PDB file of C-alpha atoms in Angstrom:
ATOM      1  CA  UNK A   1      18.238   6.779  33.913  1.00  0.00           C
ATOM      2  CA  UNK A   2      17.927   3.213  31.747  1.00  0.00           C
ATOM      3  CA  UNK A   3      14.500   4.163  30.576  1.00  0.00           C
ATOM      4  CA  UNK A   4      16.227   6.838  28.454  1.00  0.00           C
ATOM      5  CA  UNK A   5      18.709   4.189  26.920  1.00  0.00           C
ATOM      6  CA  UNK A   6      15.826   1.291  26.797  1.00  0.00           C
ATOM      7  CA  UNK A   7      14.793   2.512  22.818  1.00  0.00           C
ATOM      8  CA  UNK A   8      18.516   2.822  21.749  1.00  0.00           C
ATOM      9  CA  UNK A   9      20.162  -0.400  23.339  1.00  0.00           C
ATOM     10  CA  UNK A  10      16.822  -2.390  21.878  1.00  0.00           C
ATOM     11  CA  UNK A  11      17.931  -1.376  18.610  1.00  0.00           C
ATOM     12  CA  UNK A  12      21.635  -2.143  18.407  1.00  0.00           C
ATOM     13  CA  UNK A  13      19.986  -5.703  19.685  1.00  0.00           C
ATOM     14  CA  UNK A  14      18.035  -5.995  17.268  1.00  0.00           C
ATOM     15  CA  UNK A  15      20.096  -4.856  14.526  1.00  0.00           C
ATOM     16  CA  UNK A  16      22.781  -7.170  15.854  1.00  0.00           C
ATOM     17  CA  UNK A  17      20.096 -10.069  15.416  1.00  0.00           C
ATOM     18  CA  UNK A  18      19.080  -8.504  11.874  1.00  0.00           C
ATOM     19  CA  UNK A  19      22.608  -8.596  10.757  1.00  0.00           C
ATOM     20  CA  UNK A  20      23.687 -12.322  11.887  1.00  0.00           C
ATOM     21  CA  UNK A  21      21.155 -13.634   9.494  1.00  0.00           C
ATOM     22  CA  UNK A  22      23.202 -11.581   6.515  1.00  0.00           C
ATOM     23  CA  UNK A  23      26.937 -12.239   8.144  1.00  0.00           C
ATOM     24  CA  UNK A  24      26.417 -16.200   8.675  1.00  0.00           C
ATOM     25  CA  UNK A  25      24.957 -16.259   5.180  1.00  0.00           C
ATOM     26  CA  UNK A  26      28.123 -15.170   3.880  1.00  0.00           C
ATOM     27  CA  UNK A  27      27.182 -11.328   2.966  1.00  0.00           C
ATOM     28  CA  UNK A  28      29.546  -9.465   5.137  1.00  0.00           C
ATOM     29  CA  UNK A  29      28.674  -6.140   2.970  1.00  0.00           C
ATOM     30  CA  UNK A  30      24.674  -6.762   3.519  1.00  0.00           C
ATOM     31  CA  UNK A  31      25.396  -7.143   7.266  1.00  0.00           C
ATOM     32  CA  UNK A  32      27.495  -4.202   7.861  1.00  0.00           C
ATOM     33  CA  UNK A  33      24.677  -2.516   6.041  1.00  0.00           C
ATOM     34  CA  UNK A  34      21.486  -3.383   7.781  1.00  0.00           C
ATOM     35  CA  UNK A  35      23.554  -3.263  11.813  1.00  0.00           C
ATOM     36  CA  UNK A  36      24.538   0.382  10.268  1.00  0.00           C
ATOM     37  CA  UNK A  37      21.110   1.385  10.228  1.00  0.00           C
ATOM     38  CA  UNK A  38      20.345   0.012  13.594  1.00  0.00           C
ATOM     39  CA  UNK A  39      23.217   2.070  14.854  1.00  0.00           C
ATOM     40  CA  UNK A  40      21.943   5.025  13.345  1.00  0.00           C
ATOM     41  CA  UNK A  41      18.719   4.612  14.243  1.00  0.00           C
ATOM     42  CA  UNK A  42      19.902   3.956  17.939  1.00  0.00           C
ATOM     43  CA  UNK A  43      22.016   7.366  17.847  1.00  0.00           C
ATOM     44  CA  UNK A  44      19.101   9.527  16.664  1.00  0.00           C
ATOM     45  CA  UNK A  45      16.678   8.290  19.205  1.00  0.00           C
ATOM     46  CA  UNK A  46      19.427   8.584  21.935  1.00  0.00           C
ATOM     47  CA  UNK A  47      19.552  11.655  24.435  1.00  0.00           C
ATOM     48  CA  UNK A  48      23.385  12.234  22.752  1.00  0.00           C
ATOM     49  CA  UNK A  49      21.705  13.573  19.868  1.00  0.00           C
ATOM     50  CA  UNK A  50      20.170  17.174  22.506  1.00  0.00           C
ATOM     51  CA  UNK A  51      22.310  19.336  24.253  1.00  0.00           C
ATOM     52  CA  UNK A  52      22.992  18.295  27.593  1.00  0.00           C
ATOM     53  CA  UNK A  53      19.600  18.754  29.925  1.00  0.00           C
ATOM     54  CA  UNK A  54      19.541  20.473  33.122  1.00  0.00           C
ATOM     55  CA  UNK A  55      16.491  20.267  35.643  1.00  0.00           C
ATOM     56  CA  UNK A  56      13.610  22.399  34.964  1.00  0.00           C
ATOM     57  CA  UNK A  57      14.208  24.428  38.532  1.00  0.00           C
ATOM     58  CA  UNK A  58      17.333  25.690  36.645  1.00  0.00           C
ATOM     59  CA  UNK A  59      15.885  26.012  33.679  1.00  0.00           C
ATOM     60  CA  UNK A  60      13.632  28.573  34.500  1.00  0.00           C
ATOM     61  CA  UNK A  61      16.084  29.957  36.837  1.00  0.00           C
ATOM     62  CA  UNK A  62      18.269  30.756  33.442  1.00  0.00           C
ATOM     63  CA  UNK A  63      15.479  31.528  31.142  1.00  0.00           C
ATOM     64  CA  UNK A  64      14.097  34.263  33.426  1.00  0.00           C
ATOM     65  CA  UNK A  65      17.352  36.006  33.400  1.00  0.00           C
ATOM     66  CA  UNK A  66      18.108  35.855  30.046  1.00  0.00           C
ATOM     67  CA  UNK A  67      14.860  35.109  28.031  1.00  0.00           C
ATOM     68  CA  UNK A  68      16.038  32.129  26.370  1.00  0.00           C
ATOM     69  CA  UNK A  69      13.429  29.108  25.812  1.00  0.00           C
ATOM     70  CA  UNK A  70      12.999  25.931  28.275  1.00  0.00           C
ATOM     71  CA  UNK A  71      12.667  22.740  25.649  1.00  0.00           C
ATOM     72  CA  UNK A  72      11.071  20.027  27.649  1.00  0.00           C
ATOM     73  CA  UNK A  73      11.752  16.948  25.335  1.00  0.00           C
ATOM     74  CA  UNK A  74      12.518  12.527  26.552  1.00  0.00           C
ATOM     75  CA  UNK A  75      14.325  10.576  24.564  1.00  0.00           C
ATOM     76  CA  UNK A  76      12.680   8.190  21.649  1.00  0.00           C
ATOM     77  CA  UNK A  77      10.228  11.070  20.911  1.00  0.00           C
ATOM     78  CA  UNK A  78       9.851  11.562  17.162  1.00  0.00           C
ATOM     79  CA  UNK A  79       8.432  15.288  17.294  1.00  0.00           C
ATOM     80  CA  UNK A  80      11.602  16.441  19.144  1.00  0.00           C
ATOM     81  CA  UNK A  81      13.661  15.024  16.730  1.00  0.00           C
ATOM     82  CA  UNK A  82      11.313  16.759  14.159  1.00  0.00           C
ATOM     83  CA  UNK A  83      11.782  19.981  16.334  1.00  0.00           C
ATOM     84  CA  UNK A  84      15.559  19.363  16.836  1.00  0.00           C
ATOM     85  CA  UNK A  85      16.129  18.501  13.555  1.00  0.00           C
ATOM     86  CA  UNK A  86      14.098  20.657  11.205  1.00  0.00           C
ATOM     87  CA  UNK A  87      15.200  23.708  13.143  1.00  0.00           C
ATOM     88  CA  UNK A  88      18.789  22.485  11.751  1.00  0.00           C
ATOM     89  CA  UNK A  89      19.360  24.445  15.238  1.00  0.00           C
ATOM     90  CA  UNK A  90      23.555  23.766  15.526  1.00  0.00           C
ATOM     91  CA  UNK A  91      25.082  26.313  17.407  1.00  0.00           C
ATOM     92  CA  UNK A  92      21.359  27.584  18.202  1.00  0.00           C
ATOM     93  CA  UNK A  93      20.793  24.570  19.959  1.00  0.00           C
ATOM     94  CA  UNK A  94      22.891  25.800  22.670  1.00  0.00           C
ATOM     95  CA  UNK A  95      20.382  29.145  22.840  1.00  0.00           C
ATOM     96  CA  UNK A  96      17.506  26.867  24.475  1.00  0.00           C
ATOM     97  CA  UNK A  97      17.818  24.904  27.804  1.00  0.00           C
ATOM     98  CA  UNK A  98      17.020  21.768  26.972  1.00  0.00           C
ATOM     99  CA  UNK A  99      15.082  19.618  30.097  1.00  0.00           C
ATOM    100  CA  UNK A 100      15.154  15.611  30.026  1.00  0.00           C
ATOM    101  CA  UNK A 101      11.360  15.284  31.478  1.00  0.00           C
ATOM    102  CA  UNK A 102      12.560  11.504  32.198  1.00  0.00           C
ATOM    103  CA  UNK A 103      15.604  12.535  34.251  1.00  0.00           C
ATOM    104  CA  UNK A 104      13.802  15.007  36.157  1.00  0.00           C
ATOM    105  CA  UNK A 105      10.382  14.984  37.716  1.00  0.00           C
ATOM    106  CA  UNK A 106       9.700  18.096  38.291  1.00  0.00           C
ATOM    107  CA  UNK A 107       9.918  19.443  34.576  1.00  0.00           C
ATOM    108  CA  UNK A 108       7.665  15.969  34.067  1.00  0.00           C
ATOM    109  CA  UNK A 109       4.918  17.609  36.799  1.00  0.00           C
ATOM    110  CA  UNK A 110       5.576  20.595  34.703  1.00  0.00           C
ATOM    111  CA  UNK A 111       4.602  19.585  31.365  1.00  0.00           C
ATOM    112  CA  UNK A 112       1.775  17.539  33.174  1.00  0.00           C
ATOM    113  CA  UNK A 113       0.397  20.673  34.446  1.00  0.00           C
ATOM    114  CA  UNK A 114       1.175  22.850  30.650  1.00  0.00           C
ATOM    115  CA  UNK A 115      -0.722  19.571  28.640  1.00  0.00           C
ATOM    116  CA  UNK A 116      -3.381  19.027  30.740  1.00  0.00           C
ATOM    117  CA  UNK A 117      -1.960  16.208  32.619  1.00  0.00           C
ATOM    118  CA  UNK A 118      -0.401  14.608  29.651  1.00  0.00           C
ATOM    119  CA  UNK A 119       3.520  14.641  28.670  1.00  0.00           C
ATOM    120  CA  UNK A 120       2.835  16.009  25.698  1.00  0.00           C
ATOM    121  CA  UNK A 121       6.681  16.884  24.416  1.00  0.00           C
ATOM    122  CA  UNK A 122       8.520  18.937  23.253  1.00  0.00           C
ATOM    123  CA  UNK A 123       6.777  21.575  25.213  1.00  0.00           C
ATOM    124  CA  UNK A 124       8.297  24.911  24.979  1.00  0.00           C
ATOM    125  CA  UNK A 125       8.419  27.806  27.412  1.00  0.00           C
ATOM    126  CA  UNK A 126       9.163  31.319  26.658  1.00  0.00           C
ATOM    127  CA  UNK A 127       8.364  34.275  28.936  1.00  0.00           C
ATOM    128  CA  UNK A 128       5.834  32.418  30.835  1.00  0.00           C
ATOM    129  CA  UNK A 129       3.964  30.953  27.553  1.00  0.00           C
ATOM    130  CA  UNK A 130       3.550  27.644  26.897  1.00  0.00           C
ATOM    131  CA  UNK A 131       3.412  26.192  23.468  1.00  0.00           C
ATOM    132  CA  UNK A 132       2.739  22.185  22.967  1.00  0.00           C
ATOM    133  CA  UNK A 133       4.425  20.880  19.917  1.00  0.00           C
ATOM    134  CA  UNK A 134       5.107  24.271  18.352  1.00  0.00           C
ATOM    135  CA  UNK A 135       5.912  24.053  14.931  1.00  0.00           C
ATOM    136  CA  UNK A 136       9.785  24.107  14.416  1.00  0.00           C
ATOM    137  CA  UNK A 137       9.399  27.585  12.445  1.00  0.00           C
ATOM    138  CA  UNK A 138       7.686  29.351  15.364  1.00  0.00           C
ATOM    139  CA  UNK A 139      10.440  27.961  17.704  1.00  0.00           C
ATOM    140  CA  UNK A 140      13.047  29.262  15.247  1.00  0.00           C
ATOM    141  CA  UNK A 141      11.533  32.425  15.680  1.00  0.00           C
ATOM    142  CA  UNK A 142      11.523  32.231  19.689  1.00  0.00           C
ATOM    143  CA  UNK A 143      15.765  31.775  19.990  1.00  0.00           C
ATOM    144  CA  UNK A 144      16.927  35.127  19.533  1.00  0.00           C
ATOM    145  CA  UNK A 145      20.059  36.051  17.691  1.00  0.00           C
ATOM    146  CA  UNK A 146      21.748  37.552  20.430  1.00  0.00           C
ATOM    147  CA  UNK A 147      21.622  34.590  22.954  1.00  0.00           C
TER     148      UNK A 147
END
């Protein structure tokens, strides 16, 4: 559970630090500024920013029953932010189950066993295929309209 906050609380840290330098110096603008950022910065690469995960069990569980696509994503990864974010998903976020590979091991063995024993994220699974950091256009194309 911390390892998925490690990325984001180093950052408001570190912005803190960045912005002290600014805010002693008497630039309460530039400071405000520059510990924005951070904060920003900490948000996006924070699990708030995905649905809420389930376990990969579940998951599959779900997906089986209602052909929807397994996401298996961690926190701090830039491609599934890419894949999060260029999908512009919104409301289609909530089409996909979403699994945390760091909060739960077995959709970690999972992806271990999909990459080749890497954690290569996001992996996607739809009806039993596997695709490795699909390109956000094919996964748009994988969440159907009427989920």
């Amino acid at each position: 559970m911390r390892r998925v906050w490690t990325l984001p609380v180093l950052l408001l840290v570190v912005g803190g630090a960045a912005a002290a330098a600014p805010a002693a110096g008497g630039s309460p603008f530039e400071a405000a500024v520059t510990l924005g950022v951070f904060v920003l910065l900490a948000g996006a690469m924070s699990p708030l920013v995905f649905p809420r995960s389930i376990g990969a069990v579940e998951a599959q569980r779900r997906s089986a029953v209602d052909g929807r696509p397994v996401v298996f994503w961690r926190p701090g990864c830039a491609f599934c932010m890419r894949l999060r974010l260029r999908m512009r998903l919104g409301h289609r976020a909530r089409r996909m189950y979403w699994v945390d590979i760091w909060r739960d091991g077995e959709g970690a063995a999972l992806v271990r066993a999909a990459d080749g024993g890497d954690e290569t994220v996001p992996t996607v699974l739809v009806a039993g295929r596997v695709y490795t950091n699909p390109d956000p256009a094919r996964v748009r194309e994988l969440v159907t309209p009427a989920g």
